[in-house]
XYZ file of C-alpha atoms in Angstrom:
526
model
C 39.212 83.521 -152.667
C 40.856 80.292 -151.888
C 39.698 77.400 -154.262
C 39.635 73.778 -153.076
C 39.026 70.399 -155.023
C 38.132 67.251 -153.082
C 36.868 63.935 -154.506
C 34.534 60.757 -153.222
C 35.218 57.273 -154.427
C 31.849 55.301 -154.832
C 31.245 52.006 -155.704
C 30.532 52.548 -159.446
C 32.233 56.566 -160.073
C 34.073 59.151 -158.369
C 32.884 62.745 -158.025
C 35.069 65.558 -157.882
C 33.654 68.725 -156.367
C 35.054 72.610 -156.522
C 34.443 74.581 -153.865
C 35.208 78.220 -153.291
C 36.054 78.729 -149.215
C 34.897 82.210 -149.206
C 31.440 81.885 -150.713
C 30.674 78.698 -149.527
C 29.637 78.076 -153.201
C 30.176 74.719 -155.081
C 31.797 76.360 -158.362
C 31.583 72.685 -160.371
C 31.038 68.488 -159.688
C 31.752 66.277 -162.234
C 31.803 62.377 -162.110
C 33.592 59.817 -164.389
C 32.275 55.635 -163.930
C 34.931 52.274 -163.544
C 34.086 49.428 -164.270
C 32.666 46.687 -161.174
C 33.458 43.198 -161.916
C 30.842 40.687 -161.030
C 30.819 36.823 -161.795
C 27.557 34.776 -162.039
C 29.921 32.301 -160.959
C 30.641 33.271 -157.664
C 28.028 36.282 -156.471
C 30.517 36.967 -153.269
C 33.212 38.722 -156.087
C 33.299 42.629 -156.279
C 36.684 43.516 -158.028
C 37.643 47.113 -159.264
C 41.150 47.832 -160.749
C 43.480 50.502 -159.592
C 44.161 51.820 -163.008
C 40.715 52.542 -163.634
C 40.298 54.595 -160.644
C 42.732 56.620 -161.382
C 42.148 57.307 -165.008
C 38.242 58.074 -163.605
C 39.775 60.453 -161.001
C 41.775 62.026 -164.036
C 38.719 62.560 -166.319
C 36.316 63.786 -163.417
C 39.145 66.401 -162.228
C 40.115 67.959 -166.001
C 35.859 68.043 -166.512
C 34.977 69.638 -163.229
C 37.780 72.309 -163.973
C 36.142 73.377 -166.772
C 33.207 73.232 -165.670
C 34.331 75.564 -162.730
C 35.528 77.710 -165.668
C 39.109 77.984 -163.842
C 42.904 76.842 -163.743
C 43.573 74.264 -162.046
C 46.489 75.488 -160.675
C 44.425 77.743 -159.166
C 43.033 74.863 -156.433
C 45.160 75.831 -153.289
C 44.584 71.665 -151.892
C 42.776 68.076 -152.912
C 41.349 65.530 -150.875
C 39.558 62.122 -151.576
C 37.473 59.565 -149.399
C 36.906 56.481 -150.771
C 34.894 53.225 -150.188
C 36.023 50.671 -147.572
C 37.198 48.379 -146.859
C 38.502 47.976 -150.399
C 42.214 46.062 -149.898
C 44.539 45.874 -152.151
C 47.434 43.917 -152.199
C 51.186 46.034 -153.663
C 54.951 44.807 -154.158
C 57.758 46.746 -152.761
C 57.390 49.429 -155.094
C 53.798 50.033 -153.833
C 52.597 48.836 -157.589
C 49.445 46.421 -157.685
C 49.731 42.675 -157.453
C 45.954 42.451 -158.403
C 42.638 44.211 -158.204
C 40.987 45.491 -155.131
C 38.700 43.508 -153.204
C 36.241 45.876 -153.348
C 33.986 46.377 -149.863
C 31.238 44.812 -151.126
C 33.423 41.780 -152.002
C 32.043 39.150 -149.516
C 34.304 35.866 -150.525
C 36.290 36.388 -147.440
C 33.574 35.134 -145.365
C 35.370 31.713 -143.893
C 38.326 33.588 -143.240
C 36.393 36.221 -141.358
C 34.789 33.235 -139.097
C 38.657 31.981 -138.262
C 39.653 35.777 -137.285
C 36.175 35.910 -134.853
C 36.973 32.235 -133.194
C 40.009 32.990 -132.929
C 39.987 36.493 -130.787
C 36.474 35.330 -128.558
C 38.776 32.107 -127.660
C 41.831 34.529 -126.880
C 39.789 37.234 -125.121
C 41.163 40.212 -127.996
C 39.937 43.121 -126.991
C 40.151 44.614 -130.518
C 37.338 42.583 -131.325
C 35.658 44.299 -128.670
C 35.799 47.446 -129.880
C 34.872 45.921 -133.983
C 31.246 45.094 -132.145
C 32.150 41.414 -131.291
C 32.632 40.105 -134.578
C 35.188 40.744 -137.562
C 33.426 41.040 -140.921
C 33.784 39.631 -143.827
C 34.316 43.030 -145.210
C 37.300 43.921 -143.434
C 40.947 43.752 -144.338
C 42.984 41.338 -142.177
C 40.240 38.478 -144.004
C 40.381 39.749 -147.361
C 44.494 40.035 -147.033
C 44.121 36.368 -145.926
C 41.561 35.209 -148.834
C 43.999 36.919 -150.805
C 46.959 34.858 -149.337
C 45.523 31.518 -149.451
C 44.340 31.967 -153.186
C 47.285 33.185 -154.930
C 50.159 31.659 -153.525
C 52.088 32.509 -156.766
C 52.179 36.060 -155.396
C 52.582 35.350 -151.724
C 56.301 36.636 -151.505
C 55.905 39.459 -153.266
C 53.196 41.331 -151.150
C 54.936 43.696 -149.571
C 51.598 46.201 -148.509
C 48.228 45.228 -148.017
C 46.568 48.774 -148.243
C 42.729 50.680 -148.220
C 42.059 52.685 -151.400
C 42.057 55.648 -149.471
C 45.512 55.008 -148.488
C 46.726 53.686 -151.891
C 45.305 56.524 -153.451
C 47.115 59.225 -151.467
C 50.326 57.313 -151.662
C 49.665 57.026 -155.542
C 49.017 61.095 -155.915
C 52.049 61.757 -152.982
C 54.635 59.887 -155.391
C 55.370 58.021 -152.275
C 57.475 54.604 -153.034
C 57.688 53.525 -149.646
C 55.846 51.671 -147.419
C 57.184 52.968 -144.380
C 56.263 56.059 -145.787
C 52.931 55.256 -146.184
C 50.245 57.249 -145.099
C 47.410 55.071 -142.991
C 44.169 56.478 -142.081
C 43.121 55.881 -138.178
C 39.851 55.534 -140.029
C 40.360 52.596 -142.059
C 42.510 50.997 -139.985
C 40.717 51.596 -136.685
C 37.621 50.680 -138.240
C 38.638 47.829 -140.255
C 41.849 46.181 -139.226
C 41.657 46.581 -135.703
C 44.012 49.355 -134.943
C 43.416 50.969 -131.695
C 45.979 53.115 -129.994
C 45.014 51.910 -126.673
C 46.647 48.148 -127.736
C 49.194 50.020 -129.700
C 48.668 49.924 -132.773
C 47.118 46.635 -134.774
C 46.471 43.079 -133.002
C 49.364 41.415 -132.098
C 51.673 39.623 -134.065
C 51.437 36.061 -132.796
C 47.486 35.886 -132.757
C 47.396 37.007 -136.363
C 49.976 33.792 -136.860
C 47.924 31.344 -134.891
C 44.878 32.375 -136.835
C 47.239 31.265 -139.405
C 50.644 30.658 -140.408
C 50.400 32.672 -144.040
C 49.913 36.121 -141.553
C 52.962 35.673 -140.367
C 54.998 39.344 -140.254
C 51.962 40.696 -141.768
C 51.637 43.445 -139.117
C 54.971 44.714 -140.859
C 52.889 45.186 -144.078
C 51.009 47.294 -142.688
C 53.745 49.357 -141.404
C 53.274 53.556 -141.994
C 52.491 56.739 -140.803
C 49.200 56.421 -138.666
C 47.251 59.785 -138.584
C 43.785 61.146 -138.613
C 42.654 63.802 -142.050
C 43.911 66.879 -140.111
C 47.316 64.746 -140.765
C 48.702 65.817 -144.451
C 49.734 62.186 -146.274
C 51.869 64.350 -148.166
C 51.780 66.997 -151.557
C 51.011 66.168 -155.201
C 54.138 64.597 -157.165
C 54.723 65.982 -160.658
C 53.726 63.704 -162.464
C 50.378 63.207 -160.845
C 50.081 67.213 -161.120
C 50.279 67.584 -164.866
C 47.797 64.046 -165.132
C 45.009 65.989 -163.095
C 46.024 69.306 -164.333
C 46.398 70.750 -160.747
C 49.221 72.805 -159.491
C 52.368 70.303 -157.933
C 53.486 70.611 -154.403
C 49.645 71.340 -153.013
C 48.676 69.774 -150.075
C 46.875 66.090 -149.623
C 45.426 65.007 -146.467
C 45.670 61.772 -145.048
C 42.562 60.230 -146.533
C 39.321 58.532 -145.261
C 35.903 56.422 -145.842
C 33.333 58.547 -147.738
C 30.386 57.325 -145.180
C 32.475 59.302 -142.568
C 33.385 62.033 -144.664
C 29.444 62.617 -145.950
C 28.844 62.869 -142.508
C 31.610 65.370 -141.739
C 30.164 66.952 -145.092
C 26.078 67.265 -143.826
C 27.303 68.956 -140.366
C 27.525 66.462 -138.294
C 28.150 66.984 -134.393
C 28.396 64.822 -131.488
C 25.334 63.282 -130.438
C 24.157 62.619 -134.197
C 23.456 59.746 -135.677
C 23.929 60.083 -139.905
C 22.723 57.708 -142.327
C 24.450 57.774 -145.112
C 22.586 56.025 -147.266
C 23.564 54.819 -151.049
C 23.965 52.018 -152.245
C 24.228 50.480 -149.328
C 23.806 52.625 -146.158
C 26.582 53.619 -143.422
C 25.624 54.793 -139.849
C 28.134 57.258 -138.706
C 27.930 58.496 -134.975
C 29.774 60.434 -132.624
C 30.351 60.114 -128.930
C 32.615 61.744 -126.397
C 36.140 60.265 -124.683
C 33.755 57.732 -122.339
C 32.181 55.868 -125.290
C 32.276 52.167 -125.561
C 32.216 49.497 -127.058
C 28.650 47.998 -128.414
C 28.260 44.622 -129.260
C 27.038 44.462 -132.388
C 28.357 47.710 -133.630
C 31.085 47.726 -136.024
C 33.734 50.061 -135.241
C 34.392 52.096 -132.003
C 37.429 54.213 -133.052
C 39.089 57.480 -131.161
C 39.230 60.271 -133.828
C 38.488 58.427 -137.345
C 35.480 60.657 -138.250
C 36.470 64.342 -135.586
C 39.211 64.411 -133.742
C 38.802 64.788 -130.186
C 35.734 62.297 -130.513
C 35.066 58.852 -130.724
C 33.174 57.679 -133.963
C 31.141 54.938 -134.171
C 30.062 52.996 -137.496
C 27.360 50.797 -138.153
C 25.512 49.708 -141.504
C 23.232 48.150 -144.031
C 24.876 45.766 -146.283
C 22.375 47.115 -148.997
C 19.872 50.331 -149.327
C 19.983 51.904 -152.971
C 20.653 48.470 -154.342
C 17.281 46.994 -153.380
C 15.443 49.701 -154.074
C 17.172 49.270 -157.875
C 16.196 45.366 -157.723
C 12.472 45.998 -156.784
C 12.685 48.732 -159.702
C 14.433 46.632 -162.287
C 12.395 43.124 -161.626
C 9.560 45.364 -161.994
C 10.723 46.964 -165.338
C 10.793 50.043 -163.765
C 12.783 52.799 -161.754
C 13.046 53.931 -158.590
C 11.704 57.460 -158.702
C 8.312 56.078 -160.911
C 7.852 53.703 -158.017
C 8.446 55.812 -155.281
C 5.942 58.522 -156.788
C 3.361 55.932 -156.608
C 3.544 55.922 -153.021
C 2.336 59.206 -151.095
C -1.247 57.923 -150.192
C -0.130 54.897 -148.200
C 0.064 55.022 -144.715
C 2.406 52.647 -141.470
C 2.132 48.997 -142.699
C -0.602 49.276 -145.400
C 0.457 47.112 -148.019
C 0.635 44.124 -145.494
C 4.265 43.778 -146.118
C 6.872 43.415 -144.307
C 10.372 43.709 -145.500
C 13.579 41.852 -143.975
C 16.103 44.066 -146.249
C 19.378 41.412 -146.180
C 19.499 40.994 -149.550
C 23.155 41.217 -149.636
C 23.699 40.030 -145.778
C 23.769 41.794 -142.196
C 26.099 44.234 -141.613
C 24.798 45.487 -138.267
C 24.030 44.121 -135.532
C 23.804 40.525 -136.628
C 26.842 40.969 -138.853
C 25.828 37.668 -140.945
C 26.620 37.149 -144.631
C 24.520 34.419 -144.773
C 21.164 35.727 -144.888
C 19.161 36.553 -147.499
C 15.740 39.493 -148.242
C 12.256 38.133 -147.008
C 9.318 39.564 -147.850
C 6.473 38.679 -145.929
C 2.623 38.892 -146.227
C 1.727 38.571 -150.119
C -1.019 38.142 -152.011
C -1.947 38.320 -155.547
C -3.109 41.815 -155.963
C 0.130 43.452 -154.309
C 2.395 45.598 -156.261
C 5.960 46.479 -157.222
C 4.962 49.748 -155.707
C 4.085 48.088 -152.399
C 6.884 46.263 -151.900
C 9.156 49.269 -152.529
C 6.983 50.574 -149.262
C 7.690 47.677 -147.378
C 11.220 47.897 -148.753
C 11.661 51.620 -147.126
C 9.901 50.969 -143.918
C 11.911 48.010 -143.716
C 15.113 49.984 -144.288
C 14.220 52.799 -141.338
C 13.325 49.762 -138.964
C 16.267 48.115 -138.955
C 18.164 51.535 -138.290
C 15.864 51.352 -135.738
C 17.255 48.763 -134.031
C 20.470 49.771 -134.820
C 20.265 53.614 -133.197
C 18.258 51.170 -130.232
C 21.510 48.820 -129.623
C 23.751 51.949 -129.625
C 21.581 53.685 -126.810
C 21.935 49.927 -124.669
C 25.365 50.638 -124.893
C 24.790 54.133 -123.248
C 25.016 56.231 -126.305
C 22.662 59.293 -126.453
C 21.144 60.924 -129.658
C 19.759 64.776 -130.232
C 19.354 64.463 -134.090
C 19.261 62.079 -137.418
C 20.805 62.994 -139.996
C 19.893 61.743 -143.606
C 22.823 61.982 -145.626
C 24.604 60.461 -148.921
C 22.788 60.422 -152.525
C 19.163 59.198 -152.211
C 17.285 61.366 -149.414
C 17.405 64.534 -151.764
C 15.723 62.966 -153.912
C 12.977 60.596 -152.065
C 10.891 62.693 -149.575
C 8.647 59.798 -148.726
C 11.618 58.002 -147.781
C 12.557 60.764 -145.333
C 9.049 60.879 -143.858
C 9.089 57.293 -143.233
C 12.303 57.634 -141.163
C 10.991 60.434 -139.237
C 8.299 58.101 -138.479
C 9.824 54.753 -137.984
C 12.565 56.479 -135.348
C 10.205 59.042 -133.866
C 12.031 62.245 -134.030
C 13.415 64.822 -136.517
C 15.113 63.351 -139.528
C 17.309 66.650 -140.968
C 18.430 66.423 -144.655
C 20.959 68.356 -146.487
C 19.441 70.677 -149.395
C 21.939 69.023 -151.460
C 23.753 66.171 -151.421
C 27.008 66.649 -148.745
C 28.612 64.203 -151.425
C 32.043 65.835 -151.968
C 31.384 68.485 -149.253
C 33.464 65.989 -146.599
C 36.317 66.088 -148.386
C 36.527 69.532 -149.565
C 35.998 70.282 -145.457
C 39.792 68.914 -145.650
C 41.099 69.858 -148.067
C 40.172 73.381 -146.686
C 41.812 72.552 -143.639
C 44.724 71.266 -145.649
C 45.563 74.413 -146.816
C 45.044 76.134 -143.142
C 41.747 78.388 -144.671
C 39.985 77.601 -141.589
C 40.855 77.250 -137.686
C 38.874 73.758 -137.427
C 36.253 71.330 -138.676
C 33.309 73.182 -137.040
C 34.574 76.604 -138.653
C 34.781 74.607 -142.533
C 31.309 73.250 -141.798
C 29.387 76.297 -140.995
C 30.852 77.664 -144.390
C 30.889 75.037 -146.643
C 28.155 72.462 -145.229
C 24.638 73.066 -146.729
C 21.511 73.723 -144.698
C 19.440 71.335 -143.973
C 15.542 70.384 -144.345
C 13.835 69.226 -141.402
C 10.740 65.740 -141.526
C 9.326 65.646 -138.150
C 7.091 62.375 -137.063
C 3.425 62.301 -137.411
C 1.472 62.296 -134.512
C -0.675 59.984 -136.222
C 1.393 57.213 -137.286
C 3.408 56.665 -133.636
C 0.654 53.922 -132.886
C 1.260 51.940 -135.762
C 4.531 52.517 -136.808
C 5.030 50.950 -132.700
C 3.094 48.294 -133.378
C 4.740 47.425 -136.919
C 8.334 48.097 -135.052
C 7.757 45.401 -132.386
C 6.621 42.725 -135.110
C 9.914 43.615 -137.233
C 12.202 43.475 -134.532
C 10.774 39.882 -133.321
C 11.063 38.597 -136.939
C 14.804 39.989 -137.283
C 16.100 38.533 -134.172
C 13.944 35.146 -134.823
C 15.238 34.484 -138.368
C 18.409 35.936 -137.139
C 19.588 34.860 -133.677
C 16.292 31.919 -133.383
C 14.793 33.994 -130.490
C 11.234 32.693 -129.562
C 8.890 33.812 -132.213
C 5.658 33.254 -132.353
C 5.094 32.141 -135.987
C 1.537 31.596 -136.215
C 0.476 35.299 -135.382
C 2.997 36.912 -137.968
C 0.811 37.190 -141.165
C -2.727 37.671 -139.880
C -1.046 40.890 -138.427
C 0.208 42.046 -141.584
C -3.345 41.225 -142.913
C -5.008 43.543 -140.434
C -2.933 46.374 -141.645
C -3.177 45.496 -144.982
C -7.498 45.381 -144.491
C -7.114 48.548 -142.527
C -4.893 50.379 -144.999
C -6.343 53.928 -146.569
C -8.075 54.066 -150.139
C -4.996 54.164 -152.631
């Protein structure tokens, strides 16, 4: 029996999950919250502290070990994913200069504008392969937002790094930051790191986007690698902290979107939703993919070596659903139980979900939720409807652009936190996207990461080997015949809203809500 620990950074806790490689069995998972700062203020700040994730990482390790009813020197190899991009900023001794701008963080929104003018003027093909625009979730603008509003700490940043990266470097001992480990993940993803440019963006277009960048790229300096790559072993002191043996074997670290998918099976030519809090598309394409405008992140190897994986996203999922909930003095689950005799488009809703921006495939921070069709009888409970179907739509349209770019699909995979617990939210994507949705029997949460550290301490030959003994089985939604015609119809007047409110394509305005009133009149008895 070889027994394997492996951890996933959310945006609120961290889980750490025990897994024993010969079973297939999760032996314990235990999770321990951090603190999120917020500011009325200034809604664009998400800040998290270093110090708290690693004294949540300590708690949720010593719990799930005795939960697991074990040593913990017993746990042959650890692994984490975290959230991203989440930059933080370190001196030469790799300590903290401030808190990490968390990925949800969106005040580096002018600086990502100056990064996109600057590489369409230039012709970058990095910003190709990011989807055509750099977010104001990525590193190089949050490393700039961070330049321009501290200056007191400008000479002392020696290392802008990704939690995933800090965090291995923290639990390595590692001091250096040419030591460093970097994920191709993270930085392929989210810096613009592609080996076929060599390595980040160059130098002097960072500088003419502006002067503070200047020798940044030698900040970012380290040892690139995908998570078959080991980052290094646990220090001492880190050791007796977590109560785990010292010397065992880390991985080089990734995002926990890709990792969940990793975690629920995935293959190439899937397309997982991992959907949270917010929700991350992870796909996977052979050596010919390219580029997608629109799409996020194109990267060689950042989710399985050997293929290409692609990322998309929605800037928000689990949070609106927790708005709709809250405003209505409610939860989630009550509302969603409310909801199994409705049928495509009967509350007369419809639900533009960019209540905290668009990630993908408008990639604008500047819009906002809108809820069309009300009247004065409609519900919390409807809304949450119109708040689902308006979720699966706009994968829609996501999964749609990928396949213009000549990407093909065999299965969806519903992945992360929520689908295990909302079947109607699973049907509804079955429906929406017209095919099988699949859904782990439990959450893969974890599962990604103990995949590597599995690997980490050479238990299995490969990924697909780790997943067929550690991945759970999945349940399978197919469409209803029955709601194709509808959910068509419905599809059509979505995607003509999103791309009129969000590129001004020619909408006919006037037609919008006496649509969503037929449904609405048409809807089943409830």
């Amino acid at each position: 029996m070889t027994i394997i620990a492996g951890a996933d950074f959310g945006t609120l806790s961290v889980r750490v999950t025990i897994m024993d490689t010969r079973t297939g069995t999760t032996l314990s998972s235990a999770s321990a919250e951090y603190p999120l700062e917020r500011s009325e203020k200034n809604p664009l700040l998400a800040r998290q502290a270093h110090a708290d994730h690693m004294g949540a990482l300590t708690r949720a390790m010593r719990a799930a070990v005795a939960e697991a009813g074990i040593d913990g020197t017993q746990i042959a190899a650890f692994a984490a994913d975290t959230t991203g991009s989440s930059v933080i900023a370190v001196d030469r001794n790799l300590e903290p200069l401030d808190d990490y701008y968390l990925w949800c963080d969106h005040r580096a929104h002018a600086e990502a504008a100056e990064i996109t003018e600057h590489a369409r003027r230039e012709g970058l093909e990095a910003l190709d392969w990011s989807g055509g625009v750099y977010s104001h979730e990525w590193g190089y603008a949050k490393l700039l937002h961070f330049l321009r509003h501290n200056p007191d700490k400008r000479d002392r940043v020696a290392a802008a790094l990704e939690h995933c990266d800090m965090l291995a470097a923290t639990l390595c001992g590692i001091k250096s930051v040419a030591d460093l480990p970097r994920s191709i993940c993270a930085m392929g993803h989210k810096w613009m790191w592609g080996a076929r440019w060599g390595g980040p963006p160059p130098q002097d277009f960072l500088t003419r986007v502006d002067p503070l960048f200047d020798g940044v790229n030698a900040r970012l300096d380290g040892r690139y690698g995908t998570s078959l790559v080991l980052a290094g072993h646990l220090c001492p002191e880190w050791a007796e902290r977590l109560g785990l043996a010292a010397g065992i074997p880390i991985p080089i670290g990734a995002f926990d979107a890709h990792w969940d998918a990793v975690g629920s099976g995935c293959r190439e030519g899937d397309v997982v939703n991992v959907i949270g809090t917010s929700t991350c598309i992870i796909a996977l394409g052979d050596d010919e993919t390219k580029p997608v405008a629109g799409i996020c992140g194109t990267v060689p190897g950042s989710v399985i070596p050997g293929l290409v994986g692609i990322e998309a996203g929605q800037s928000a999922t689990g949070d609106i659903f927790e708005a709709i909930a809250r405003r209505a003095g409610s939860d989630v689950a009550s509302l969603c139980g409310r909801l199994d005799g409705y049928g495509p488009g009967s509350t007369g809703l419809m639900r533009l979900t960019w209540d905290n921006g668009d990630r993908t495939v408008l990639v604008r921070s500047d819009l906002g939720g809108v809820t069309l069709g009300w009247d004065l009888s409609h519900t919390a409970a409807d809304e949450m409807h119109a708040a689902i179907e308006g979720m699966a739509m706009h994968t829609r349209i996501i999964i749609d652009r990928m396949g213009e770019g000549g990407l093909s699909f065999q299965r969806v995979v519903n992945a992360g936190g929520i689908p295990q617990k909302n079947e109607i939210l699973n049907q509804i994507y079955a429906d929406v996207l017209g095919c099988e949705v699949h859904v782990p029997s439990r959450s893969p949460v974890g599962v990604g990461a103990c995949i590597f550290a599995s690997l980490a301490a050479g238990v299995f030959g490969g990924i697909a080997e780790a997943q067929a003994a550690l991945s759970p089985p999945s349940k399978v939604y197919y469409p209803r015949a029955e709601t194709s015609a509808a959910y068509q119809e419905l599809y059509g007047l979505f995607k003509a809203l999103y791309f009129g409110f969000g590129e001004g394509r020619p909408l006919v305005l006037q037609e919008v809500l006496p649509k969503l009133r037929a449904f609405r009149l048409g809807s089943p008895v409830r």
